[in-house]
Structures are given as C-alpha cells and as structure tokens.
Coordinates of C-alpha atoms and ligand atoms in Angstrom, one line a residue:
Chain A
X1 CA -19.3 15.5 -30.8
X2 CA -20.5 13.3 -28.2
X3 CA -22.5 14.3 -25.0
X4 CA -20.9 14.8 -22.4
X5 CA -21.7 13.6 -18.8
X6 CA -20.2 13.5 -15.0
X7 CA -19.8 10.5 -13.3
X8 CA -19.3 10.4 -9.8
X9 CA -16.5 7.9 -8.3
X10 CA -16.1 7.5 -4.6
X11 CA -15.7 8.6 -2.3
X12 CA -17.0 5.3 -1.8
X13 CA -15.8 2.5 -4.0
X14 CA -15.2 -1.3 -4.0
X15 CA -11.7 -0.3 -4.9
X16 CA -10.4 1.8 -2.8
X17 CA -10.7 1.5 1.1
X18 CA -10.3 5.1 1.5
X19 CA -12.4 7.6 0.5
X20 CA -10.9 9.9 -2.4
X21 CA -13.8 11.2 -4.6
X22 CA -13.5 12.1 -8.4
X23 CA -15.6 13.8 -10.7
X24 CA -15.3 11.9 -14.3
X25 CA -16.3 14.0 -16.9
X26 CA -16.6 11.3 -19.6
X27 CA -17.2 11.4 -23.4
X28 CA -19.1 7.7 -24.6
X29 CA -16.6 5.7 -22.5
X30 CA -13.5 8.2 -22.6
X31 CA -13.0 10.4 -19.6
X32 CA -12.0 13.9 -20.6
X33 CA -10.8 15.3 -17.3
X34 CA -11.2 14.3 -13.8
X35 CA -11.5 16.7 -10.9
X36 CA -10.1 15.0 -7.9
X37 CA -11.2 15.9 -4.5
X38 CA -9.7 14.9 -1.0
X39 CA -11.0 16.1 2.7
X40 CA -13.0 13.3 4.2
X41 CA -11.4 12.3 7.0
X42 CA -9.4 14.9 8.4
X43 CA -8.2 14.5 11.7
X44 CA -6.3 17.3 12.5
X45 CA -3.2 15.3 13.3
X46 CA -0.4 18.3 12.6
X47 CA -1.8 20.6 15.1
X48 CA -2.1 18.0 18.0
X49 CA 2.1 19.0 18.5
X50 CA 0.5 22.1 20.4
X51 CA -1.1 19.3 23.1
X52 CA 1.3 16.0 23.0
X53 CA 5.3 17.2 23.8
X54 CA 7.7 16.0 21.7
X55 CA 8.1 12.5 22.7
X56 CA 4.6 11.6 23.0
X57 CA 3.5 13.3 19.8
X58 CA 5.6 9.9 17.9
X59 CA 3.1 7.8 18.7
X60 CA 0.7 10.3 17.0
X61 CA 2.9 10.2 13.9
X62 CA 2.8 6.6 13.6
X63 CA -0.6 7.0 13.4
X64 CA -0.6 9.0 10.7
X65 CA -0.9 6.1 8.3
X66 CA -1.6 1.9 9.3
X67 CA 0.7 0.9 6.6
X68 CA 3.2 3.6 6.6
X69 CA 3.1 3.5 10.3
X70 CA 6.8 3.0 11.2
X71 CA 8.2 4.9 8.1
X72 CA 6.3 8.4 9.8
X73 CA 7.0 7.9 13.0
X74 CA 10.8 7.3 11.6
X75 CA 10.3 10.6 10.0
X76 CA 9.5 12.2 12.9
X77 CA 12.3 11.3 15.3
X78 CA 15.4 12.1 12.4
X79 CA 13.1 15.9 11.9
X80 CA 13.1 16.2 15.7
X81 CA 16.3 14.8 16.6
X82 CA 17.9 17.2 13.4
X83 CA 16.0 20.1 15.4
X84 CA 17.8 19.3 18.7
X85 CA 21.3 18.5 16.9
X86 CA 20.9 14.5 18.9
X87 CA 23.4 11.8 17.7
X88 CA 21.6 8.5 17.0
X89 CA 23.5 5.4 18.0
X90 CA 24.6 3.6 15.1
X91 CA 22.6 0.0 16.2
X92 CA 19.2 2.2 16.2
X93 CA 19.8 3.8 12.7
X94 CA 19.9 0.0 11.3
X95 CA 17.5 -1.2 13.3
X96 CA 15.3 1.3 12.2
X97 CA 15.9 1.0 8.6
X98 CA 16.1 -3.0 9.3
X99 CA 12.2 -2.0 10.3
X100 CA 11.6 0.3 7.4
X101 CA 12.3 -1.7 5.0
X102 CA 10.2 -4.9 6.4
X103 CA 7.6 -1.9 6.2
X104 CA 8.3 -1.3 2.8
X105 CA 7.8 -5.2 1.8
X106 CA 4.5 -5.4 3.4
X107 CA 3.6 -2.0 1.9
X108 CA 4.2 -3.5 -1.6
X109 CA 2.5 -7.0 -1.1
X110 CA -0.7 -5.1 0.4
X111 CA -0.5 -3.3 -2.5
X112 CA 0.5 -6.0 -5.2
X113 CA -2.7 -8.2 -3.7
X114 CA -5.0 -5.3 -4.0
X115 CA -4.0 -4.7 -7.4
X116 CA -4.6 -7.9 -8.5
X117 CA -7.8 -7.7 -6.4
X118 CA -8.6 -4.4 -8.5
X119 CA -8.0 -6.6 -12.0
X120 CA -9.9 -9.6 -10.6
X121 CA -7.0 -12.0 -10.1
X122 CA -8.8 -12.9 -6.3
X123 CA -6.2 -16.4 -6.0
X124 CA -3.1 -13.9 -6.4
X125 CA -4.4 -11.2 -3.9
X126 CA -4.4 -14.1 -1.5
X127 CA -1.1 -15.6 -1.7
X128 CA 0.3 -12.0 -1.7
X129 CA -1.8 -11.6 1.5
X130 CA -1.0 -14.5 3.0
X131 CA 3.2 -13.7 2.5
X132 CA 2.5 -10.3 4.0
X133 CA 0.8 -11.8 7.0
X134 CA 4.8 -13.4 7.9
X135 CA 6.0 -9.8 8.0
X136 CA 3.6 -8.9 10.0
X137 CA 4.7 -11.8 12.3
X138 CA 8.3 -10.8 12.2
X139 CA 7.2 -7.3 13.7
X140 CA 5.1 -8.5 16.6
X141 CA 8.1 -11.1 17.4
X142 CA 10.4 -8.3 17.2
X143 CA 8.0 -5.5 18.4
X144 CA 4.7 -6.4 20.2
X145 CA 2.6 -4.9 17.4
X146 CA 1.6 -5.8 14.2
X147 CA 0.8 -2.5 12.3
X148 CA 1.7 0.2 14.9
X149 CA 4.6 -1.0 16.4
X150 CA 5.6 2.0 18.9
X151 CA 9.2 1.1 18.2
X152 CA 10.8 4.1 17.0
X153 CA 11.4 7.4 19.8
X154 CA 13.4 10.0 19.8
X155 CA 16.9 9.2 20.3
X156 CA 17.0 5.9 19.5
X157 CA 14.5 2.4 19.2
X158 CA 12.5 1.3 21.7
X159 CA 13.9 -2.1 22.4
X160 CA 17.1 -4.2 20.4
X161 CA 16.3 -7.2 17.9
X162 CA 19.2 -9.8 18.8
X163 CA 21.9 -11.0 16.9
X164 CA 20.1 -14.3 16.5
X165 CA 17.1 -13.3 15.7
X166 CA 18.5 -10.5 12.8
X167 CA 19.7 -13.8 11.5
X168 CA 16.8 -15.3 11.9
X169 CA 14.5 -12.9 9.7
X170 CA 17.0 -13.5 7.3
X171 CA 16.5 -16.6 7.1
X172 CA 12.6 -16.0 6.8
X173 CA 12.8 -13.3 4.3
X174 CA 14.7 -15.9 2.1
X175 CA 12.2 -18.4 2.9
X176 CA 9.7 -16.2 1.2
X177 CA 11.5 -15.3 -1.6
X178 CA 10.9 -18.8 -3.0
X179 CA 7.4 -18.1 -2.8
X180 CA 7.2 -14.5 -3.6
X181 CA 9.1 -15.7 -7.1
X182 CA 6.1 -17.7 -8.1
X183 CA 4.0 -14.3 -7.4
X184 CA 6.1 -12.3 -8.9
X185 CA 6.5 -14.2 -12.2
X186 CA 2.8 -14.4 -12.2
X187 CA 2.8 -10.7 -12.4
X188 CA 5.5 -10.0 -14.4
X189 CA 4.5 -12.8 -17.1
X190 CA 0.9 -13.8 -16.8
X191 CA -0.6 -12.8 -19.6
X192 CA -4.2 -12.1 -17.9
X193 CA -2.4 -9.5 -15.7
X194 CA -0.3 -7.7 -18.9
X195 CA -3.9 -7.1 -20.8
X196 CA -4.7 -5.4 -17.9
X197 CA -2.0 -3.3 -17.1
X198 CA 0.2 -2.6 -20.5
X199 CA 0.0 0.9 -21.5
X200 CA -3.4 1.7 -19.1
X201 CA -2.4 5.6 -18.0
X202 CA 1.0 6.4 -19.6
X203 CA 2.7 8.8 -17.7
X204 CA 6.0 10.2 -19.7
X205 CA 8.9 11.1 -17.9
X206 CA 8.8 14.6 -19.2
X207 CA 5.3 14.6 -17.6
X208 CA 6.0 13.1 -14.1
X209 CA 8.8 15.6 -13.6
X210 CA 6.2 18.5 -14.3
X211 CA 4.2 16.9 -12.1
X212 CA 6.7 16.5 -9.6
X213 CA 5.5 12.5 -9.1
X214 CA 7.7 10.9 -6.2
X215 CA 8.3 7.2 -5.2
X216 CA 7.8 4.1 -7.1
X217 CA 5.0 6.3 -9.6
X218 CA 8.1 8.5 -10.9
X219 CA 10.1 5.7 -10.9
X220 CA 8.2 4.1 -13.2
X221 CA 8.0 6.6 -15.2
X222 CA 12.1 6.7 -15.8
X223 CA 12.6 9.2 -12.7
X224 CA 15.9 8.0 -11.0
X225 CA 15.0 9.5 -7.4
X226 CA 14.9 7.7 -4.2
X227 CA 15.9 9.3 -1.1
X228 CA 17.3 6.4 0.1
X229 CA 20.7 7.3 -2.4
X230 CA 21.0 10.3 0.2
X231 CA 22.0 7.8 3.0
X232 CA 19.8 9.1 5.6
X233 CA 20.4 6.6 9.0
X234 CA 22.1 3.1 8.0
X235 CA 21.8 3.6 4.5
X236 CA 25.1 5.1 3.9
X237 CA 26.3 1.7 5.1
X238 CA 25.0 -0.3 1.9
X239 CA 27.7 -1.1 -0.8
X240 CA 26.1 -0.6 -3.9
X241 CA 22.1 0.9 -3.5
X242 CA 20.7 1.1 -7.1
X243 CA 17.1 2.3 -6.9
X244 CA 14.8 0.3 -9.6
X245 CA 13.5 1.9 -12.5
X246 CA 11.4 1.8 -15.5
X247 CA 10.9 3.8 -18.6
X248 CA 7.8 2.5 -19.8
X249 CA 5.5 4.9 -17.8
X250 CA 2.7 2.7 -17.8
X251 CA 0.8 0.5 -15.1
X252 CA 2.6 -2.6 -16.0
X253 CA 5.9 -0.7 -14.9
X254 CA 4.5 1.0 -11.8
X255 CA 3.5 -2.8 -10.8
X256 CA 7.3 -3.9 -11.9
X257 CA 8.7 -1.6 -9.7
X258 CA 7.2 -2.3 -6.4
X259 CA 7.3 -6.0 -6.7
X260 CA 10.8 -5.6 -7.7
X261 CA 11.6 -3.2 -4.3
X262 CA 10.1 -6.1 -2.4
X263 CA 13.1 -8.3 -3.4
X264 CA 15.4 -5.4 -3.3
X265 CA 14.3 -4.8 0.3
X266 CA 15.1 -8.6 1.4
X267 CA 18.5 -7.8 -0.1
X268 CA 19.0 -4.9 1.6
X269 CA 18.1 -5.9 5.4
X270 CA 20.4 -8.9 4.7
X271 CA 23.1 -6.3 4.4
X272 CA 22.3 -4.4 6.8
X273 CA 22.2 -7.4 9.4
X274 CA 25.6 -8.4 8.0
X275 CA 27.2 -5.0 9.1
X276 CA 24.8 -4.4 12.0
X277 CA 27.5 -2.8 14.9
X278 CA 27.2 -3.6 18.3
X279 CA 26.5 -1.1 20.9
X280 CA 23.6 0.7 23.0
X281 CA 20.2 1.6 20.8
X282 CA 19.1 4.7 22.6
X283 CA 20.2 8.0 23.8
X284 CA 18.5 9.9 26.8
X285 CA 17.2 13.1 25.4
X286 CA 17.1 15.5 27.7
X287 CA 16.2 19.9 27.3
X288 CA 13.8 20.7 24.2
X289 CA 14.1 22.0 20.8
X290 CA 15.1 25.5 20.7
X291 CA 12.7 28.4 20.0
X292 CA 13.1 29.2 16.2
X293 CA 14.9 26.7 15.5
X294 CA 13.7 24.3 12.2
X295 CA 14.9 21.4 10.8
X296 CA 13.3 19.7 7.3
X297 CA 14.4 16.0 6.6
X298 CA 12.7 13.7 3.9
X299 CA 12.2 9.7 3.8
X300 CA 11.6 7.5 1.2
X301 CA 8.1 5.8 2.2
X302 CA 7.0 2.9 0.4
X303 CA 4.2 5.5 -1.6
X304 CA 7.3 8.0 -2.3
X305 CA 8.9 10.6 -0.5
X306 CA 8.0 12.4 1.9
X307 CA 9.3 15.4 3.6
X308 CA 8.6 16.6 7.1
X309 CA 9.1 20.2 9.1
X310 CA 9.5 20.9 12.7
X311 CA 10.1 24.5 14.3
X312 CA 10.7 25.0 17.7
X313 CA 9.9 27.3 20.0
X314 CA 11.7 26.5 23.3
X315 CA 9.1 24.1 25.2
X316 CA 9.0 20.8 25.3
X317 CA 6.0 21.1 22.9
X318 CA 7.0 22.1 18.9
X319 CA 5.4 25.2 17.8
X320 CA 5.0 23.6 13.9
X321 CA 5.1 20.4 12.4
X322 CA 4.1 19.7 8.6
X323 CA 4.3 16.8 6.5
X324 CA 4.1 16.8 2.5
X325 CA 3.0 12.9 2.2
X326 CA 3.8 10.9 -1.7
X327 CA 0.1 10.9 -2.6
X328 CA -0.6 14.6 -2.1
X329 CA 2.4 15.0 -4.6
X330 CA 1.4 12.0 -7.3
X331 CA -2.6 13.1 -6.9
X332 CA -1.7 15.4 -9.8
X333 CA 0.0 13.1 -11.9
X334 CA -2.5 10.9 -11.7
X335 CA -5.5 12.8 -12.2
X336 CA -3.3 13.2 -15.8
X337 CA -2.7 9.6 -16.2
X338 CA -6.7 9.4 -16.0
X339 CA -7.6 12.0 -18.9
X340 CA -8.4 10.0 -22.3
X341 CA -8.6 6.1 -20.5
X342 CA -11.3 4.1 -20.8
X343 CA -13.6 4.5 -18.0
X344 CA -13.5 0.6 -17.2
X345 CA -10.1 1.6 -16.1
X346 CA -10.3 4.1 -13.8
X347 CA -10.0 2.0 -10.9
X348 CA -7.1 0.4 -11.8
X349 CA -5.3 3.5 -12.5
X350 CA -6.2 5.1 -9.7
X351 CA -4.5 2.0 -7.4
X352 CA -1.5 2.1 -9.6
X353 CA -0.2 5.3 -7.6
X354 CA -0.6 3.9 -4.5
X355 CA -3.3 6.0 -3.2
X356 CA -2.8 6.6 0.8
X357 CA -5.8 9.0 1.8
X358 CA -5.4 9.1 5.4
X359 CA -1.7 9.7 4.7
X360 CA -2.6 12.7 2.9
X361 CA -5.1 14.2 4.7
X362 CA -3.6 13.1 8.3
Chain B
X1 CA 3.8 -14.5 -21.9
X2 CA 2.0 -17.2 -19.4
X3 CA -0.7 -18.7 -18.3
X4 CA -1.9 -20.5 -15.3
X5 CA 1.4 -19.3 -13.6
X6 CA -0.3 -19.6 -10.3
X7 CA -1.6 -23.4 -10.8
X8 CA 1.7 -25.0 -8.9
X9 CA 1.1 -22.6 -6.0
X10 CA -2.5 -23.6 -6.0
X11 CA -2.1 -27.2 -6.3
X12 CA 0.4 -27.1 -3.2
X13 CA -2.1 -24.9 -1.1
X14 CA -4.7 -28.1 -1.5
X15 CA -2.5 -30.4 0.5
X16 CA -1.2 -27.9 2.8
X17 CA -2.4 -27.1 6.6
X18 CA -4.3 -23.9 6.3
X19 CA -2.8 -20.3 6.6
X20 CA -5.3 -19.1 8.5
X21 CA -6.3 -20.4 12.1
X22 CA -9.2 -21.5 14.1
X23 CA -9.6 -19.0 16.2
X24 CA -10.8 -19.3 18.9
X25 CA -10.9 -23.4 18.7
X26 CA -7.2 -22.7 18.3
X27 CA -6.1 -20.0 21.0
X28 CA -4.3 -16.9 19.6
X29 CA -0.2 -17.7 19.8
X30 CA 1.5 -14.6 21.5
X31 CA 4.9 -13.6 21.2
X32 CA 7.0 -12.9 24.2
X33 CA 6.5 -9.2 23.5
X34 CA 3.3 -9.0 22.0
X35 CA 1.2 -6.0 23.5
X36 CA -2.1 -6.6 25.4
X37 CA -3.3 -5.3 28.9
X38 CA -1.0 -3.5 31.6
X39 CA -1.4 -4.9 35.2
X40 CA 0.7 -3.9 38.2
X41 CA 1.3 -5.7 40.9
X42 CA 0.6 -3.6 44.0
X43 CA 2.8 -5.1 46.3
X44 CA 5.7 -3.0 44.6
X45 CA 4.1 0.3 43.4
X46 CA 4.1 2.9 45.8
X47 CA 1.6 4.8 44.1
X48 CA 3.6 7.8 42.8
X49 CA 2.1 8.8 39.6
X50 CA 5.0 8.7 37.1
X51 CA 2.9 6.7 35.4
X52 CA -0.2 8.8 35.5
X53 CA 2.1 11.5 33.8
X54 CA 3.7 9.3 31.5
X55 CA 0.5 7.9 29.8
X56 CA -0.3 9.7 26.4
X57 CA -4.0 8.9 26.8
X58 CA -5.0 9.0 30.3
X59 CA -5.9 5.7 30.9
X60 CA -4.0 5.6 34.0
X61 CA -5.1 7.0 37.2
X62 CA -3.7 6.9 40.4
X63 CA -5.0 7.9 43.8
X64 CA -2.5 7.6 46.6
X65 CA -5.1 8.7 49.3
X66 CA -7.4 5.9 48.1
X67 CA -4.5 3.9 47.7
X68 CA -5.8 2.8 44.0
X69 CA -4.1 2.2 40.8
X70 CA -7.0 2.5 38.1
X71 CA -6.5 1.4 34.1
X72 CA -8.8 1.8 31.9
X73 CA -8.1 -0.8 29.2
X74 CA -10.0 0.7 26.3
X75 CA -8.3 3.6 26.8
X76 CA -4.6 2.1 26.6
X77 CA -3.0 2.0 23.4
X78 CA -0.4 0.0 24.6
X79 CA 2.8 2.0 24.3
X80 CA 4.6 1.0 27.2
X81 CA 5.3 4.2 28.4
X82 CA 4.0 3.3 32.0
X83 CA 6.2 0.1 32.2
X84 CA 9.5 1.6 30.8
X85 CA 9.4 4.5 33.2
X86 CA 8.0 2.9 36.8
X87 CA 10.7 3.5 38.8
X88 CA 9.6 0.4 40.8
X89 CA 9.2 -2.2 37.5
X90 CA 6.2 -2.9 39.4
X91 CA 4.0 -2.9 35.5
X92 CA 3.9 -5.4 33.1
X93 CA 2.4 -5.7 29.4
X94 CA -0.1 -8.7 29.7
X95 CA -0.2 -10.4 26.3
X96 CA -3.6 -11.3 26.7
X97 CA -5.8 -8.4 25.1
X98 CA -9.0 -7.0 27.0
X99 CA -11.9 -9.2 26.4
X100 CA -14.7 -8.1 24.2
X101 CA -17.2 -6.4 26.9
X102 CA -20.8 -4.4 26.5
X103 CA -19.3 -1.7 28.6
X104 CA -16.5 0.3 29.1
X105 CA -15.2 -0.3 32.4
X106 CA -11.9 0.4 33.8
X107 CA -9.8 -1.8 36.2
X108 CA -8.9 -1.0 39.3
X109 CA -6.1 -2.7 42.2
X110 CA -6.4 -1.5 46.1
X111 CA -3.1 -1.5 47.5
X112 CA -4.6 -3.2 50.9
X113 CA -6.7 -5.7 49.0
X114 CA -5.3 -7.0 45.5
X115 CA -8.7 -8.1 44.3
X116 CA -9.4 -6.3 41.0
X117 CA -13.1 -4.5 41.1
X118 CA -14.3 -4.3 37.8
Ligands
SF4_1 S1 4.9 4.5 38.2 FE1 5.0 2.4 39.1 S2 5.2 2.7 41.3 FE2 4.6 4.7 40.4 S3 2.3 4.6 40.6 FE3 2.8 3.8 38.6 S4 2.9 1.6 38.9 FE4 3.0 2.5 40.9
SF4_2 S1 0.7 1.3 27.8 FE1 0.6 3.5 27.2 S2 -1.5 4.0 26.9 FE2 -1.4 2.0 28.0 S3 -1.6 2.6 30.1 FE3 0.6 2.5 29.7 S4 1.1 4.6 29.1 FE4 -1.1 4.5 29.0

C-alpha cells in the first residue's frame, strides 16, 4: 500500500477567492478523503436582526453575498413580508425577478470565466468577463449600483424600471446572446475544455439526493429541482418554465447547466417584460411582525436554493432570522465528488459546485 | 469536438475599440441614478433629523442648535434612505463618488453660511 500523506489546500489558493480550507489525505496522486473546513470569515450577520429593525436589516441581507446580493435581500423581503401577511404589488414581484434573474446571468458568467480561469483557458475567462461587465451596466442604469443594488425593501422595489427601458434590456440581453453563443460553444465543444471537465468528480444521482445537493450541482447530477417551478413572485406568470438538467453527473454537466441557465434567463426576463402589468411597485408597510409568529420561504439562487426563517416577536426588530445558503448544503457532496480524483484536479472540482464562502458563513 | 472555437472572437477583439477604459484620461460615465455622495442643500432642510434616524450607519448628523448638517462620506453606503424620506426633498445622491483622501473626514453645511468645512 502506498504511504499516505495530508496535504493542506487553502484556505488560501490561487483558485478560489474565498477561503475554504481542505485537508487532502492523498495516496501517490489519489486523494482518499478530504476533510473540509469552513469558519474564516464569520461575520455574525444573523444576529445583527437584534440591532437593525426590519427594514434596515435588507440592506444587511444584501450583503450577505456580492454576487448573490439581490437574490438574499429578495429572500429576505418575501420571509418578512410572509411573516407580516403583506401583499406585494404585482409590477414589484416582476421587477424583482426581472433583477434576479440578470443576477443569475452574471452569477453564471463570473462563474463560467473563473472556471475556465481554473482550467487555464485565460482568453475565455475574459470574454465571459467582459459580457458580465454589460449586466453589471444594466443594473447601475436601472439601479445606481453595480453589485449591491439596495433595490429590493420590504413591500415592494425601491424605484420602477420603465416600459422603455424593460424593452431596452431586452434588446441588450439579445445583443449578447450572439456573443455569449461563441462562448458557449467554446465550452460546450472545445475540445481543450472537455479533457478537462468529462467525468472529473462524478456525482450519481442516487448520491446527490443523499447528499441532499441543491441548485445547478444536483441538477447536473439528473435532480429535477428548482424552486423556481413553485412560482414564488412573477414566476407563476411564465408559460412553460422547464428547469435544465443533466444526467451525466460530472463537471462537464455542472458547466452545461449553468451556461445553459444563462440563456434560459434571457428567455425568461423577455417574458416577463412581455406580461409586465402596470401599476404602483411599493406598498407602505406599516406595524411589525407579530410576536411568535414565523414564516420559512426558499429561493432559487444562482448556487442553489436557499431557504430562509424569520420569527417575530412583536417589535419592529425580529427575534430570529436563519438562512441555509446552497453551498453549506453541496459542501458535502462535494467533499464526495473529491474522494478517489487525481489531485491535479482538486481545484477544478472544487469550483464546479459553485463554492460561495461568505454566503455560507454570513 | 473543436478547436480554436474562440479564434473569430479573438480576431474581432484586434480591430475593436477596447472594453475597458482609460480611466481617468477618460472620466468615469455615470448613469442618471448611479450612487455617489449625498449633499443637501441647506436652503430647504430645516434641520429636523429624519434623516439622522433614517440612516442605517450613522453617517448623518444633525445639530439644529448649531444649525449644521454633518455627512460623513466614508461612512455612507449609499442607500438612499435619507433622500427618500426628507420631508423637505432637500437631499440629493451626487453621482460623483468621494475622492480618494489620507484621512477620514466628514462634511459639514452651516445653515447661515453654505460653505462646506471639510
Ligand atoms: S431630513 Fe431633510 S430637512 Fe430633515 S434634517 Fe435631514 S436633510 Fe434636513
Ligand atoms: S445614503 Fe444611506 S448611508 Fe448614506 S447618508 Fe443617506 S441614509 Fe446614510
């Protein structure tokens, strides 16, 4: 038998930007088992509800996370508007999934261009960059910010996107399409980026149910789930949302599956802004949540979903809020995808679920 | 399989104007709501401390004895929570972000004399 050794990796490592540290116990090349561990940068975010009231604490939640920014401060508003029984005005719920799903496009390219990044491809992380960088600019026409976009507030939006200029992100998602194409038959065909992804960390579907993987992981895995098919906000408005899935299990499909969301996406707000209603985009909330009272709702981020808790207690402060974030959940399938790969491609399987540290250690 | 599936793409990007930009040769392009600094124009407020209350970090203080509006721009996170709820409108959102500076200094408007000590 060969010797066995430990290799440390990260918490700091060219790969990742956030620090998630792994023990490698490693046979020759092989790793046997990996022994993950998060806690580096904690911040304590959960408990600040005790010291920001309700309505402040959103602009905490959006900064949970820079890239899932809008998606948890999304979350936050449907948990707290669920607590206090609020009707959201039909503009707002598309607006905010309008702003959810641009999210969720810029999520995917960041993470496209750092995988190829991860695989050495530098000239693709680029162009994948450099299309991201025109989301970016549709939120800070549409919002004032670029990653935290303090748009989203309890009972509503913070400010309306015209009718001409709905149409005219439209018009600029389908501009990029043409380009993301290129990109995306680059990664779906190029054979430089299959030897580097086909069959590295296999993940059955068997095993990512056991695991209990969520988001674009288990959907790669064959895992039909998306929350998005519960119609939370504007969603029940769509004709016909498929979520996009994969049985192959391996990094190929994870890649396959969020660079073909990114063109779902741009479908999807082009719906959306073809049914948009007219009408006001915020409610006045007035009187707090009621003490003991709870409400649980759950989002599909771009990592997965994620489910959020808020009790009451009769303030205008919550007593409680929790949030179960997609990479706590996929942490353990992935530590499994890891046991029995090369060690040359540890890296790349640990970016193929996405990792989001600060989301999961908020 | 392919290869070279990015070589068009390439090619294009050798005759094309540069994504990036030459900042600062070429000044930063702001949208109409892009997010900077909050200013207030003192002829308006009446120094009552909504916004004070409203701010989630603090960065505003108001003394209506000293007849001062103080903002302390590294402290702002630029929510807009000030300029939504002055009962006056008498805040705006400057697109223009602070400056770079050594030192963290706050701004502060005299309602008798509008000059801004830094
Ligand atoms: S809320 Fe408006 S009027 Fe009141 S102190 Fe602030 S800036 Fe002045
Ligand atoms: S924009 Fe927000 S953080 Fe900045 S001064 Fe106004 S209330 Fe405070």
């Amino acid at each position: 038998m060969a010797e066995r050794s430990v290799i440390p990796f990260g918490p700091q490592h060219p790969v990742l930007p956030e620090p998630l540290h792994l023990d490698l116990i490693i046979e020759d090349e092989r790793v046997v088992e990996a022994i993950p561990q998060v806690g580096f940068v904690h911040r304590g975010l959960e408990k600040l509800v005790e010291k920001k009231d309700f309505q402040q604490f959103v602009l905490v939640a959006e900064r949970i996370c820079g890239i899932c920014s809008f998606g948890h401060s999304l979350g936050y508003c449907e948990t707290v508007e669920a607590l206090m029984g609020i009707e959201v005005p039909r503009r707002a719920e598309f607006l905010r999934v309008i702003w959810h799903e641009l999210s969720r496009i810029h999520s995917h390219l960041l993470w496209l261009g750092l995988l190829a990044d991860a695989f050495g491809f530098e000239n693709l992380f680029m162009q994948c960059w450099r299309l991201r960088e025109r989301v970016l600019d549709i939120f800070e026409a549409t919002t004032g910010g670029r990653v935290i976009l303090t748009a989203c507030k309890v009972g509503g939006v913070e400010q309306d996107i015209e009718n001409s200029e709905l149409a005219a992100i439209v018009e600029d998602l389908n501009g990029m399409r043409a380009e993301y194409d290129e990109l995306l038959r680059v990664f779906l065909k190029d054979r430089s980026v299959k030897s580097r992804l086909v069959g590295v960390g296999h993940l059955t579907k068997q095993q990512a149910r056991e695991f209990a993987c969520v988001g674009p992981f288990a959907r790669a895995s064959g895992i039909e789930e998306d929350m998005r098919l519960f119609g939370f906000g504007a969603y029940d408005a769509l004709a016909d949302f498929q979520p996009i899935v994969s049985s192959d299990g391996d990094g190929y499909a994870r890649c396959e599956v969020r660079a073909r969301e990114v063109l779902a996406s741009i479908d999807l707000i082009a719906e959306l802004v073809e049914k948009i209603p007219d009408g006001p985009f915020d409610q006045k909330v007035k009187g707090a949540p009621a003490k003991g009272s709870y409400a649980v709702s759950r989002l599909e981020q771009p990592r997965g979903e994620c489910f959020y808790f808020a009790r009451g207690n009769g303030t205008k402060f919550l007593e409680r809020f929790r949030i179960r974030t997609p990479t706590s959940q996929n942490i353990a399938g992935m530590v499994h995808t890891l046991q029995g790969c090369e060690l040359a491609d540890v890296p790349l399987n640990v970016l193929t679920i996405d990792p989001c540290i600060s989301c999961t250690e908020r | 399989m392919s290869s070279f599936g990015l070589a068009k793409m390439s090619l294009r990007n050798l005759f094309r104007k540069p994504a990036t930009k030459g900042y600062p040769a070429v000044p930063a392009v702001f949208t109409e709501r892009s997010k900077g600094t909050v200013r207030n124009d003192m002829d308006t407020c009446i120094l009552c401390g909504i916004c004070q209350k409203r701010c989630p970090t603090n960065a505003i203080v108001v003394d209506k004895p000293g007849g001062t509006w103080t903002v302390n721009d590294f402290d702002c996170i630029q929510c807009l929570s000030c300029v939504r709820s002055c009962p006056k409108k008498s805040l705006t959102m400057d697109p223009q972000y602070a400056a770079p500076a050594g030192e963290m200094s706050a701004v502060t408007l005299c309602k008798t004399n509008e000059d801004a000590q830094e």
